[in-house]
């Protein structure tokens, strides 16, 4: 049997070392042996189009601005939008040892099905088990190297892939993204129940598209009705990590692939939360 790994943090999930102390009953998969990932954060939403990928991208940008190294595992295989937000159109490079992520301008490491498919507009019409298999391969066969935060952009809803990610990756916490027109209460409740079942901590909730800002007077306009975010967060005991308005700068930055240049301060509480997660000791 192999010796315990000399730099052991007792966090088997994010360590690829083959080691005598690994829990044999755990379904958590080891990452690639050359990956050293400190924290894994999942970003979830009830339905598509609420800004889950935007929040994933901005979380990685915040982490990088705080001086951490960050990566994004795009688990939204049938609707991958992460590479486009960063203006990445090149392909990922494979070696005998594994697949190398593509790095953005500020050094965020990305892996997405769009970095592998010949033609990024080809639809991915695969069934659940195949999608789940690709996601676990993105974890165990990608050479992530040293990454402080790996953000996982989940597919919308609480389906197969989410279940696989919760079982196979050592998730340190999830962030729930909602919008005011979403059926917020039901969606939050589902995510809360799923996380409780799988013993995954919830870091908090972010409301996107909370309001528009009048270009003439600066007044906040609740286009989709008054937010019930606070009421729902209180009901489930969740922290609110931010409210993001609808802003043309945001849609332009994600369409033009310049999300790293966007500098709104709507997610300052998220940055504080990420720092806290990093400071927590592994069990
Ligand atoms: P999801 O990952 O939930 O499907 P995305 O993050 O891909 O959603 O966002 C869907 C679209 O809406 C994208 O084109 C994005 O640029 C746009 N968008 C998201 N949030 C905002 C916002 N706050 N202001 C303006 N456009 C936004």
PDB file of C-alpha atoms in Angstrom, residues 11-280:
ATOM      1  CA  UNK A  11      -8.775  16.762   1.843  1.00  0.00           C
ATOM      2  CA  UNK A  12      -8.712  13.609  -0.311  1.00  0.00           C
ATOM      3  CA  UNK A  13     -11.237  14.949  -2.799  1.00  0.00           C
ATOM      4  CA  UNK A  14      -9.027  17.676  -4.218  1.00  0.00           C
ATOM      5  CA  UNK A  15      -5.802  15.661  -4.063  1.00  0.00           C
ATOM      6  CA  UNK A  16      -4.755  13.281  -6.830  1.00  0.00           C
ATOM      7  CA  UNK A  17      -2.049  11.464  -4.834  1.00  0.00           C
ATOM      8  CA  UNK A  18      -2.438   7.720  -4.602  1.00  0.00           C
ATOM      9  CA  UNK A  19      -2.297   7.288  -0.863  1.00  0.00           C
ATOM     10  CA  UNK A  20      -3.028   4.764   1.858  1.00  0.00           C
ATOM     11  CA  UNK A  21      -5.283   7.252   3.702  1.00  0.00           C
ATOM     12  CA  UNK A  22      -7.842   7.670   0.896  1.00  0.00           C
ATOM     13  CA  UNK A  23     -11.373   6.680   2.057  1.00  0.00           C
ATOM     14  CA  UNK A  24     -12.235   3.562  -0.005  1.00  0.00           C
ATOM     15  CA  UNK A  25     -16.019   4.014   0.497  1.00  0.00           C
ATOM     16  CA  UNK A  26     -16.152   7.518  -0.967  1.00  0.00           C
ATOM     17  CA  UNK A  27     -17.588   8.052  -4.469  1.00  0.00           C
ATOM     18  CA  UNK A  28     -15.509  11.206  -4.762  1.00  0.00           C
ATOM     19  CA  UNK A  29     -13.136  10.813  -7.687  1.00  0.00           C
ATOM     20  CA  UNK A  30      -9.495  11.786  -7.554  1.00  0.00           C
ATOM     21  CA  UNK A  31      -8.543  14.659  -9.844  1.00  0.00           C
ATOM     22  CA  UNK A  32      -5.693  14.246 -12.328  1.00  0.00           C
ATOM     23  CA  UNK A  33      -2.446  13.553 -10.403  1.00  0.00           C
ATOM     24  CA  UNK A  34      -1.027  16.877 -11.644  1.00  0.00           C
ATOM     25  CA  UNK A  35      -4.043  18.848 -10.413  1.00  0.00           C
ATOM     26  CA  UNK A  36      -3.888  20.558  -7.019  1.00  0.00           C
ATOM     27  CA  UNK A  37      -7.251  22.202  -6.503  1.00  0.00           C
ATOM     28  CA  UNK A  38      -7.920  23.873  -3.176  1.00  0.00           C
ATOM     29  CA  UNK A  39     -11.642  24.750  -3.311  1.00  0.00           C
ATOM     30  CA  UNK A  40     -14.434  23.629  -5.625  1.00  0.00           C
ATOM     31  CA  UNK A  41     -17.501  25.879  -5.893  1.00  0.00           C
ATOM     32  CA  UNK A  42     -20.641  24.928  -7.868  1.00  0.00           C
ATOM     33  CA  UNK A  43     -22.899  27.558  -9.434  1.00  0.00           C
ATOM     34  CA  UNK A  44     -26.494  26.377  -9.858  1.00  0.00           C
ATOM     35  CA  UNK A  45     -29.799  27.775 -11.123  1.00  0.00           C
ATOM     36  CA  UNK A  46     -33.342  26.523 -11.545  1.00  0.00           C
ATOM     37  CA  UNK A  47     -33.591  27.289 -15.247  1.00  0.00           C
ATOM     38  CA  UNK A  48     -31.444  28.524 -18.121  1.00  0.00           C
ATOM     39  CA  UNK A  49     -30.893  32.159 -18.996  1.00  0.00           C
ATOM     40  CA  UNK A  50     -30.897  33.602 -15.464  1.00  0.00           C
ATOM     41  CA  UNK A  51     -27.170  34.440 -15.521  1.00  0.00           C
ATOM     42  CA  UNK A  52     -25.548  31.361 -13.976  1.00  0.00           C
ATOM     43  CA  UNK A  53     -22.631  31.429 -16.429  1.00  0.00           C
ATOM     44  CA  UNK A  54     -22.265  35.165 -15.909  1.00  0.00           C
ATOM     45  CA  UNK A  55     -21.991  34.646 -12.136  1.00  0.00           C
ATOM     46  CA  UNK A  56     -19.518  31.788 -12.687  1.00  0.00           C
ATOM     47  CA  UNK A  57     -17.369  33.997 -14.911  1.00  0.00           C
ATOM     48  CA  UNK A  58     -17.530  36.977 -12.522  1.00  0.00           C
ATOM     49  CA  UNK A  59     -16.675  34.712  -9.550  1.00  0.00           C
ATOM     50  CA  UNK A  60     -13.494  33.568 -11.302  1.00  0.00           C
ATOM     51  CA  UNK A  61     -12.686  37.174 -12.221  1.00  0.00           C
ATOM     52  CA  UNK A  62     -13.169  38.251  -8.546  1.00  0.00           C
ATOM     53  CA  UNK A  63     -10.964  35.411  -7.289  1.00  0.00           C
ATOM     54  CA  UNK A  64      -8.230  36.381  -9.763  1.00  0.00           C
ATOM     55  CA  UNK A  65      -8.468  40.041  -8.741  1.00  0.00           C
ATOM     56  CA  UNK A  66      -8.020  38.951  -5.081  1.00  0.00           C
ATOM     57  CA  UNK A  67      -4.752  37.311  -6.102  1.00  0.00           C
ATOM     58  CA  UNK A  68      -5.968  33.695  -6.264  1.00  0.00           C
ATOM     59  CA  UNK A  69      -5.627  31.333  -9.191  1.00  0.00           C
ATOM     60  CA  UNK A  70      -8.958  30.283 -10.689  1.00  0.00           C
ATOM     61  CA  UNK A  71     -10.368  27.783 -13.130  1.00  0.00           C
ATOM     62  CA  UNK A  72     -13.806  27.143 -14.614  1.00  0.00           C
ATOM     63  CA  UNK A  73     -15.107  23.667 -15.371  1.00  0.00           C
ATOM     64  CA  UNK A  74     -18.026  24.225 -17.737  1.00  0.00           C
ATOM     65  CA  UNK A  75     -20.411  21.405 -16.798  1.00  0.00           C
ATOM     66  CA  UNK A  76     -23.247  22.992 -18.803  1.00  0.00           C
ATOM     67  CA  UNK A  77     -22.407  20.658 -21.696  1.00  0.00           C
ATOM     68  CA  UNK A  78     -25.532  21.287 -23.777  1.00  0.00           C
ATOM     69  CA  UNK A  79     -25.417  25.087 -23.339  1.00  0.00           C
ATOM     70  CA  UNK A  80     -21.744  25.996 -22.914  1.00  0.00           C
ATOM     71  CA  UNK A  81     -21.234  29.759 -22.853  1.00  0.00           C
ATOM     72  CA  UNK A  82     -18.108  30.216 -20.732  1.00  0.00           C
ATOM     73  CA  UNK A  83     -15.418  30.301 -23.502  1.00  0.00           C
ATOM     74  CA  UNK A  84     -17.402  32.915 -25.451  1.00  0.00           C
ATOM     75  CA  UNK A  85     -17.649  35.216 -22.402  1.00  0.00           C
ATOM     76  CA  UNK A  86     -13.847  35.216 -22.226  1.00  0.00           C
ATOM     77  CA  UNK A  87     -13.390  35.557 -25.999  1.00  0.00           C
ATOM     78  CA  UNK A  88     -11.788  32.106 -26.263  1.00  0.00           C
ATOM     79  CA  UNK A  89     -12.280  30.291 -29.567  1.00  0.00           C
ATOM     80  CA  UNK A  90      -9.123  28.192 -29.701  1.00  0.00           C
ATOM     81  CA  UNK A  91      -9.150  24.456 -28.936  1.00  0.00           C
ATOM     82  CA  UNK A  92      -7.876  22.657 -25.857  1.00  0.00           C
ATOM     83  CA  UNK A  93      -4.660  20.752 -26.348  1.00  0.00           C
ATOM     84  CA  UNK A  94      -4.293  17.091 -25.372  1.00  0.00           C
ATOM     85  CA  UNK A  95      -1.106  15.306 -24.301  1.00  0.00           C
ATOM     86  CA  UNK A  96      -0.452  11.669 -23.425  1.00  0.00           C
ATOM     87  CA  UNK A  97      -1.069  12.583 -19.793  1.00  0.00           C
ATOM     88  CA  UNK A  98      -4.364  14.409 -20.179  1.00  0.00           C
ATOM     89  CA  UNK A  99      -6.145  17.452 -21.517  1.00  0.00           C
ATOM     90  CA  UNK A 100      -4.757  20.952 -20.903  1.00  0.00           C
ATOM     91  CA  UNK A 101      -7.193  23.765 -20.062  1.00  0.00           C
ATOM     92  CA  UNK A 102      -7.104  26.918 -22.159  1.00  0.00           C
ATOM     93  CA  UNK A 103      -5.968  30.043 -20.281  1.00  0.00           C
ATOM     94  CA  UNK A 104      -7.723  33.379 -20.576  1.00  0.00           C
ATOM     95  CA  UNK A 105      -5.920  36.717 -20.805  1.00  0.00           C
ATOM     96  CA  UNK A 106      -5.716  37.023 -16.987  1.00  0.00           C
ATOM     97  CA  UNK A 107      -4.767  33.369 -16.484  1.00  0.00           C
ATOM     98  CA  UNK A 108      -8.157  31.799 -15.659  1.00  0.00           C
ATOM     99  CA  UNK A 109      -8.056  28.152 -16.757  1.00  0.00           C
ATOM    100  CA  UNK A 110     -11.079  26.971 -18.751  1.00  0.00           C
ATOM    101  CA  UNK A 111     -12.373  23.583 -19.798  1.00  0.00           C
ATOM    102  CA  UNK A 112     -15.571  23.356 -21.805  1.00  0.00           C
ATOM    103  CA  UNK A 113     -17.023  21.072 -24.467  1.00  0.00           C
ATOM    104  CA  UNK A 114     -16.727  24.037 -26.851  1.00  0.00           C
ATOM    105  CA  UNK A 115     -12.943  23.847 -26.500  1.00  0.00           C
ATOM    106  CA  UNK A 116     -13.047  20.278 -27.796  1.00  0.00           C
ATOM    107  CA  UNK A 117     -15.746  20.175 -30.488  1.00  0.00           C
ATOM    108  CA  UNK A 118     -14.528  20.937 -34.019  1.00  0.00           C
ATOM    109  CA  UNK A 119     -17.347  23.349 -34.553  1.00  0.00           C
ATOM    110  CA  UNK A 120     -18.570  25.245 -31.490  1.00  0.00           C
ATOM    111  CA  UNK A 121     -22.045  25.711 -32.940  1.00  0.00           C
ATOM    112  CA  UNK A 122     -22.576  21.931 -33.295  1.00  0.00           C
ATOM    113  CA  UNK A 123     -25.376  20.863 -30.943  1.00  0.00           C
ATOM    114  CA  UNK A 124     -24.533  18.309 -28.262  1.00  0.00           C
ATOM    115  CA  UNK A 125     -27.369  15.763 -28.360  1.00  0.00           C
ATOM    116  CA  UNK A 126     -26.141  13.307 -25.758  1.00  0.00           C
ATOM    117  CA  UNK A 127     -28.063  11.496 -23.049  1.00  0.00           C
ATOM    118  CA  UNK A 128     -27.599  12.089 -19.325  1.00  0.00           C
ATOM    119  CA  UNK A 129     -25.002   9.396 -18.557  1.00  0.00           C
ATOM    120  CA  UNK A 130     -22.744  10.582 -21.398  1.00  0.00           C
ATOM    121  CA  UNK A 131     -23.037  14.197 -20.238  1.00  0.00           C
ATOM    122  CA  UNK A 132     -22.193  13.135 -16.680  1.00  0.00           C
ATOM    123  CA  UNK A 133     -19.217  11.117 -17.975  1.00  0.00           C
ATOM    124  CA  UNK A 134     -17.820  14.154 -19.785  1.00  0.00           C
ATOM    125  CA  UNK A 135     -18.090  16.240 -16.623  1.00  0.00           C
ATOM    126  CA  UNK A 136     -16.213  13.691 -14.499  1.00  0.00           C
ATOM    127  CA  UNK A 137     -13.564  13.473 -17.243  1.00  0.00           C
ATOM    128  CA  UNK A 138     -13.202  17.258 -17.063  1.00  0.00           C
ATOM    129  CA  UNK A 139     -12.389  16.709 -13.385  1.00  0.00           C
ATOM    130  CA  UNK A 140     -10.161  13.640 -13.516  1.00  0.00           C
ATOM    131  CA  UNK A 141      -8.487  13.854 -16.930  1.00  0.00           C
ATOM    132  CA  UNK A 142      -7.821  17.567 -17.209  1.00  0.00           C
ATOM    133  CA  UNK A 143      -4.428  18.726 -15.982  1.00  0.00           C
ATOM    134  CA  UNK A 144      -5.605  21.695 -13.955  1.00  0.00           C
ATOM    135  CA  UNK A 145      -2.233  22.262 -12.233  1.00  0.00           C
ATOM    136  CA  UNK A 146      -2.399  24.526  -9.160  1.00  0.00           C
ATOM    137  CA  UNK A 147      -5.816  26.136  -8.838  1.00  0.00           C
ATOM    138  CA  UNK A 148      -7.086  27.901  -5.704  1.00  0.00           C
ATOM    139  CA  UNK A 149     -10.740  28.003  -6.806  1.00  0.00           C
ATOM    140  CA  UNK A 150     -12.335  25.770  -9.398  1.00  0.00           C
ATOM    141  CA  UNK A 151     -15.803  27.092 -10.284  1.00  0.00           C
ATOM    142  CA  UNK A 152     -18.191  24.549 -11.796  1.00  0.00           C
ATOM    143  CA  UNK A 153     -20.858  26.037 -14.081  1.00  0.00           C
ATOM    144  CA  UNK A 154     -23.646  23.460 -13.628  1.00  0.00           C
ATOM    145  CA  UNK A 155     -26.421  22.793 -16.117  1.00  0.00           C
ATOM    146  CA  UNK A 156     -29.735  24.413 -15.078  1.00  0.00           C
ATOM    147  CA  UNK A 157     -32.057  22.408 -12.836  1.00  0.00           C
ATOM    148  CA  UNK A 158     -31.415  19.486 -10.533  1.00  0.00           C
ATOM    149  CA  UNK A 159     -30.797  16.670 -13.034  1.00  0.00           C
ATOM    150  CA  UNK A 160     -28.310  13.869 -13.685  1.00  0.00           C
ATOM    151  CA  UNK A 161     -25.244  16.015 -14.105  1.00  0.00           C
ATOM    152  CA  UNK A 162     -25.791  17.886 -10.846  1.00  0.00           C
ATOM    153  CA  UNK A 163     -26.178  14.588  -9.023  1.00  0.00           C
ATOM    154  CA  UNK A 164     -22.945  13.278 -10.559  1.00  0.00           C
ATOM    155  CA  UNK A 165     -21.052  16.452  -9.713  1.00  0.00           C
ATOM    156  CA  UNK A 166     -22.293  16.367  -6.106  1.00  0.00           C
ATOM    157  CA  UNK A 167     -21.299  12.696  -5.773  1.00  0.00           C
ATOM    158  CA  UNK A 168     -17.992  12.739  -7.633  1.00  0.00           C
ATOM    159  CA  UNK A 169     -16.409  16.134  -6.984  1.00  0.00           C
ATOM    160  CA  UNK A 170     -15.435  17.430  -3.533  1.00  0.00           C
ATOM    161  CA  UNK A 171     -17.734  20.465  -3.612  1.00  0.00           C
ATOM    162  CA  UNK A 172     -16.904  23.003  -0.894  1.00  0.00           C
ATOM    163  CA  UNK A 173     -20.097  24.968  -1.488  1.00  0.00           C
ATOM    164  CA  UNK A 174     -22.681  26.032  -4.026  1.00  0.00           C
ATOM    165  CA  UNK A 175     -24.022  29.414  -5.036  1.00  0.00           C
ATOM    166  CA  UNK A 176     -27.652  29.587  -6.176  1.00  0.00           C
ATOM    167  CA  UNK A 177     -28.433  32.094  -8.943  1.00  0.00           C
ATOM    168  CA  UNK A 178     -32.012  33.275  -9.409  1.00  0.00           C
ATOM    169  CA  UNK A 179     -33.821  36.083 -11.170  1.00  0.00           C
ATOM    170  CA  UNK A 180     -36.979  37.889 -10.035  1.00  0.00           C
ATOM    171  CA  UNK A 181     -39.090  36.295 -12.770  1.00  0.00           C
ATOM    172  CA  UNK A 182     -37.872  32.845 -11.846  1.00  0.00           C
ATOM    173  CA  UNK A 183     -40.223  30.807  -9.642  1.00  0.00           C
ATOM    174  CA  UNK A 184     -37.748  31.732  -6.948  1.00  0.00           C
ATOM    175  CA  UNK A 185     -39.184  30.075  -3.912  1.00  0.00           C
ATOM    176  CA  UNK A 186     -39.690  26.679  -5.511  1.00  0.00           C
ATOM    177  CA  UNK A 187     -36.304  26.775  -7.218  1.00  0.00           C
ATOM    178  CA  UNK A 188     -34.442  27.775  -4.085  1.00  0.00           C
ATOM    179  CA  UNK A 189     -36.303  25.132  -2.089  1.00  0.00           C
ATOM    180  CA  UNK A 190     -35.348  22.417  -4.605  1.00  0.00           C
ATOM    181  CA  UNK A 191     -31.693  23.444  -4.577  1.00  0.00           C
ATOM    182  CA  UNK A 192     -31.696  23.624  -0.772  1.00  0.00           C
ATOM    183  CA  UNK A 193     -33.210  20.130  -0.487  1.00  0.00           C
ATOM    184  CA  UNK A 194     -30.816  18.649  -3.032  1.00  0.00           C
ATOM    185  CA  UNK A 195     -27.801  20.202  -1.300  1.00  0.00           C
ATOM    186  CA  UNK A 196     -29.019  18.943   2.092  1.00  0.00           C
ATOM    187  CA  UNK A 197     -29.495  15.402   0.733  1.00  0.00           C
ATOM    188  CA  UNK A 198     -26.010  15.388  -0.747  1.00  0.00           C
ATOM    189  CA  UNK A 199     -24.457  17.128   2.258  1.00  0.00           C
ATOM    190  CA  UNK A 200     -23.192  20.052   0.177  1.00  0.00           C
ATOM    191  CA  UNK A 201     -22.980  23.462   1.909  1.00  0.00           C
ATOM    192  CA  UNK A 202     -24.830  26.424   0.348  1.00  0.00           C
ATOM    193  CA  UNK A 203     -22.701  29.566   0.359  1.00  0.00           C
ATOM    194  CA  UNK A 204     -25.584  31.853  -0.545  1.00  0.00           C
ATOM    195  CA  UNK A 205     -27.866  33.163  -3.232  1.00  0.00           C
ATOM    196  CA  UNK A 206     -27.364  35.797  -5.928  1.00  0.00           C
ATOM    197  CA  UNK A 207     -30.208  37.517  -7.706  1.00  0.00           C
ATOM    198  CA  UNK A 208     -29.431  38.528 -11.281  1.00  0.00           C
ATOM    199  CA  UNK A 209     -31.432  40.938 -13.449  1.00  0.00           C
ATOM    200  CA  UNK A 210     -32.819  42.377 -10.204  1.00  0.00           C
ATOM    201  CA  UNK A 211     -33.683  45.729 -11.723  1.00  0.00           C
ATOM    202  CA  UNK A 212     -32.842  48.077 -14.581  1.00  0.00           C
ATOM    203  CA  UNK A 213     -31.399  51.541 -14.031  1.00  0.00           C
ATOM    204  CA  UNK A 214     -33.087  54.511 -15.702  1.00  0.00           C
ATOM    205  CA  UNK A 215     -30.417  56.110 -17.936  1.00  0.00           C
ATOM    206  CA  UNK A 216     -31.888  59.592 -17.306  1.00  0.00           C
ATOM    207  CA  UNK A 217     -32.507  59.718 -13.546  1.00  0.00           C
ATOM    208  CA  UNK A 218     -30.635  56.667 -12.202  1.00  0.00           C
ATOM    209  CA  UNK A 219     -33.786  55.298 -10.556  1.00  0.00           C
ATOM    210  CA  UNK A 220     -33.970  51.534 -10.027  1.00  0.00           C
ATOM    211  CA  UNK A 221     -36.756  50.025 -12.131  1.00  0.00           C
ATOM    212  CA  UNK A 222     -37.988  46.585 -11.003  1.00  0.00           C
ATOM    213  CA  UNK A 223     -38.807  45.317 -14.521  1.00  0.00           C
ATOM    214  CA  UNK A 224     -39.869  41.881 -13.349  1.00  0.00           C
ATOM    215  CA  UNK A 225     -41.688  43.051 -10.211  1.00  0.00           C
ATOM    216  CA  UNK A 226     -40.422  43.605  -6.681  1.00  0.00           C
ATOM    217  CA  UNK A 227     -37.728  41.199  -5.553  1.00  0.00           C
ATOM    218  CA  UNK A 228     -38.686  38.555  -2.987  1.00  0.00           C
ATOM    219  CA  UNK A 229     -35.063  37.595  -2.517  1.00  0.00           C
ATOM    220  CA  UNK A 230     -34.670  38.793   1.065  1.00  0.00           C
ATOM    221  CA  UNK A 231     -37.867  37.074   2.183  1.00  0.00           C
ATOM    222  CA  UNK A 232     -36.820  33.787   0.566  1.00  0.00           C
ATOM    223  CA  UNK A 233     -33.229  33.958   1.807  1.00  0.00           C
ATOM    224  CA  UNK A 234     -34.571  34.493   5.344  1.00  0.00           C
ATOM    225  CA  UNK A 235     -37.034  31.633   4.949  1.00  0.00           C
ATOM    226  CA  UNK A 236     -34.237  29.171   4.096  1.00  0.00           C
ATOM    227  CA  UNK A 237     -31.531  30.805   6.224  1.00  0.00           C
ATOM    228  CA  UNK A 238     -29.339  31.709   3.227  1.00  0.00           C
ATOM    229  CA  UNK A 239     -26.916  34.597   2.824  1.00  0.00           C
ATOM    230  CA  UNK A 240     -27.579  37.041  -0.015  1.00  0.00           C
ATOM    231  CA  UNK A 241     -24.269  37.397  -1.870  1.00  0.00           C
ATOM    232  CA  UNK A 242     -25.349  40.027  -4.357  1.00  0.00           C
ATOM    233  CA  UNK A 243     -27.985  41.561  -6.590  1.00  0.00           C
ATOM    234  CA  UNK A 244     -26.974  42.380 -10.146  1.00  0.00           C
ATOM    235  CA  UNK A 245     -28.993  44.810 -12.278  1.00  0.00           C
ATOM    236  CA  UNK A 246     -29.647  44.373 -15.985  1.00  0.00           C
ATOM    237  CA  UNK A 247     -26.855  46.356 -17.581  1.00  0.00           C
ATOM    238  CA  UNK A 248     -25.968  46.788 -21.263  1.00  0.00           C
ATOM    239  CA  UNK A 249     -22.260  46.768 -20.214  1.00  0.00           C
ATOM    240  CA  UNK A 250     -22.740  43.224 -18.894  1.00  0.00           C
ATOM    241  CA  UNK A 251     -24.446  41.844 -21.987  1.00  0.00           C
ATOM    242  CA  UNK A 252     -21.904  43.629 -24.219  1.00  0.00           C
ATOM    243  CA  UNK A 253     -18.951  42.280 -22.188  1.00  0.00           C
ATOM    244  CA  UNK A 254     -20.267  38.721 -22.323  1.00  0.00           C
ATOM    245  CA  UNK A 255     -21.098  38.953 -26.025  1.00  0.00           C
ATOM    246  CA  UNK A 256     -17.738  40.552 -26.929  1.00  0.00           C
ATOM    247  CA  UNK A 257     -15.710  38.128 -24.815  1.00  0.00           C
ATOM    248  CA  UNK A 258     -14.429  40.883 -22.519  1.00  0.00           C
ATOM    249  CA  UNK A 259     -15.996  39.819 -19.212  1.00  0.00           C
ATOM    250  CA  UNK A 260     -12.556  40.066 -17.528  1.00  0.00           C
ATOM    251  CA  UNK A 261     -12.633  43.810 -18.108  1.00  0.00           C
ATOM    252  CA  UNK A 262     -16.028  44.329 -16.452  1.00  0.00           C
ATOM    253  CA  UNK A 263     -15.625  46.079 -13.120  1.00  0.00           C
ATOM    254  CA  UNK A 264     -18.996  46.443 -11.321  1.00  0.00           C
ATOM    255  CA  UNK A 265     -19.017  46.113  -7.528  1.00  0.00           C
ATOM    256  CA  UNK A 266     -22.277  44.153  -7.297  1.00  0.00           C
ATOM    257  CA  UNK A 267     -20.550  40.992  -6.095  1.00  0.00           C
ATOM    258  CA  UNK A 268     -18.369  42.352  -3.268  1.00  0.00           C
ATOM    259  CA  UNK A 269     -20.167  40.116  -0.731  1.00  0.00           C
ATOM    260  CA  UNK A 270     -19.410  37.129  -2.924  1.00  0.00           C
ATOM    261  CA  UNK A 271     -15.686  37.988  -2.820  1.00  0.00           C
ATOM    262  CA  UNK A 272     -15.829  38.154   0.994  1.00  0.00           C
ATOM    263  CA  UNK A 273     -17.597  34.781   1.058  1.00  0.00           C
ATOM    264  CA  UNK A 274     -14.986  33.186  -1.250  1.00  0.00           C
ATOM    265  CA  UNK A 275     -12.197  34.443   0.994  1.00  0.00           C
ATOM    266  CA  UNK A 276     -13.944  32.889   4.028  1.00  0.00           C
ATOM    267  CA  UNK A 277     -14.232  29.533   2.236  1.00  0.00           C
ATOM    268  CA  UNK A 278     -10.496  29.620   1.502  1.00  0.00           C
ATOM    269  CA  UNK A 279      -9.693  30.357   5.123  1.00  0.00           C
ATOM    270  CA  UNK A 280     -11.721  27.348   6.331  1.00  0.00           C
TER     271      UNK A 280
END
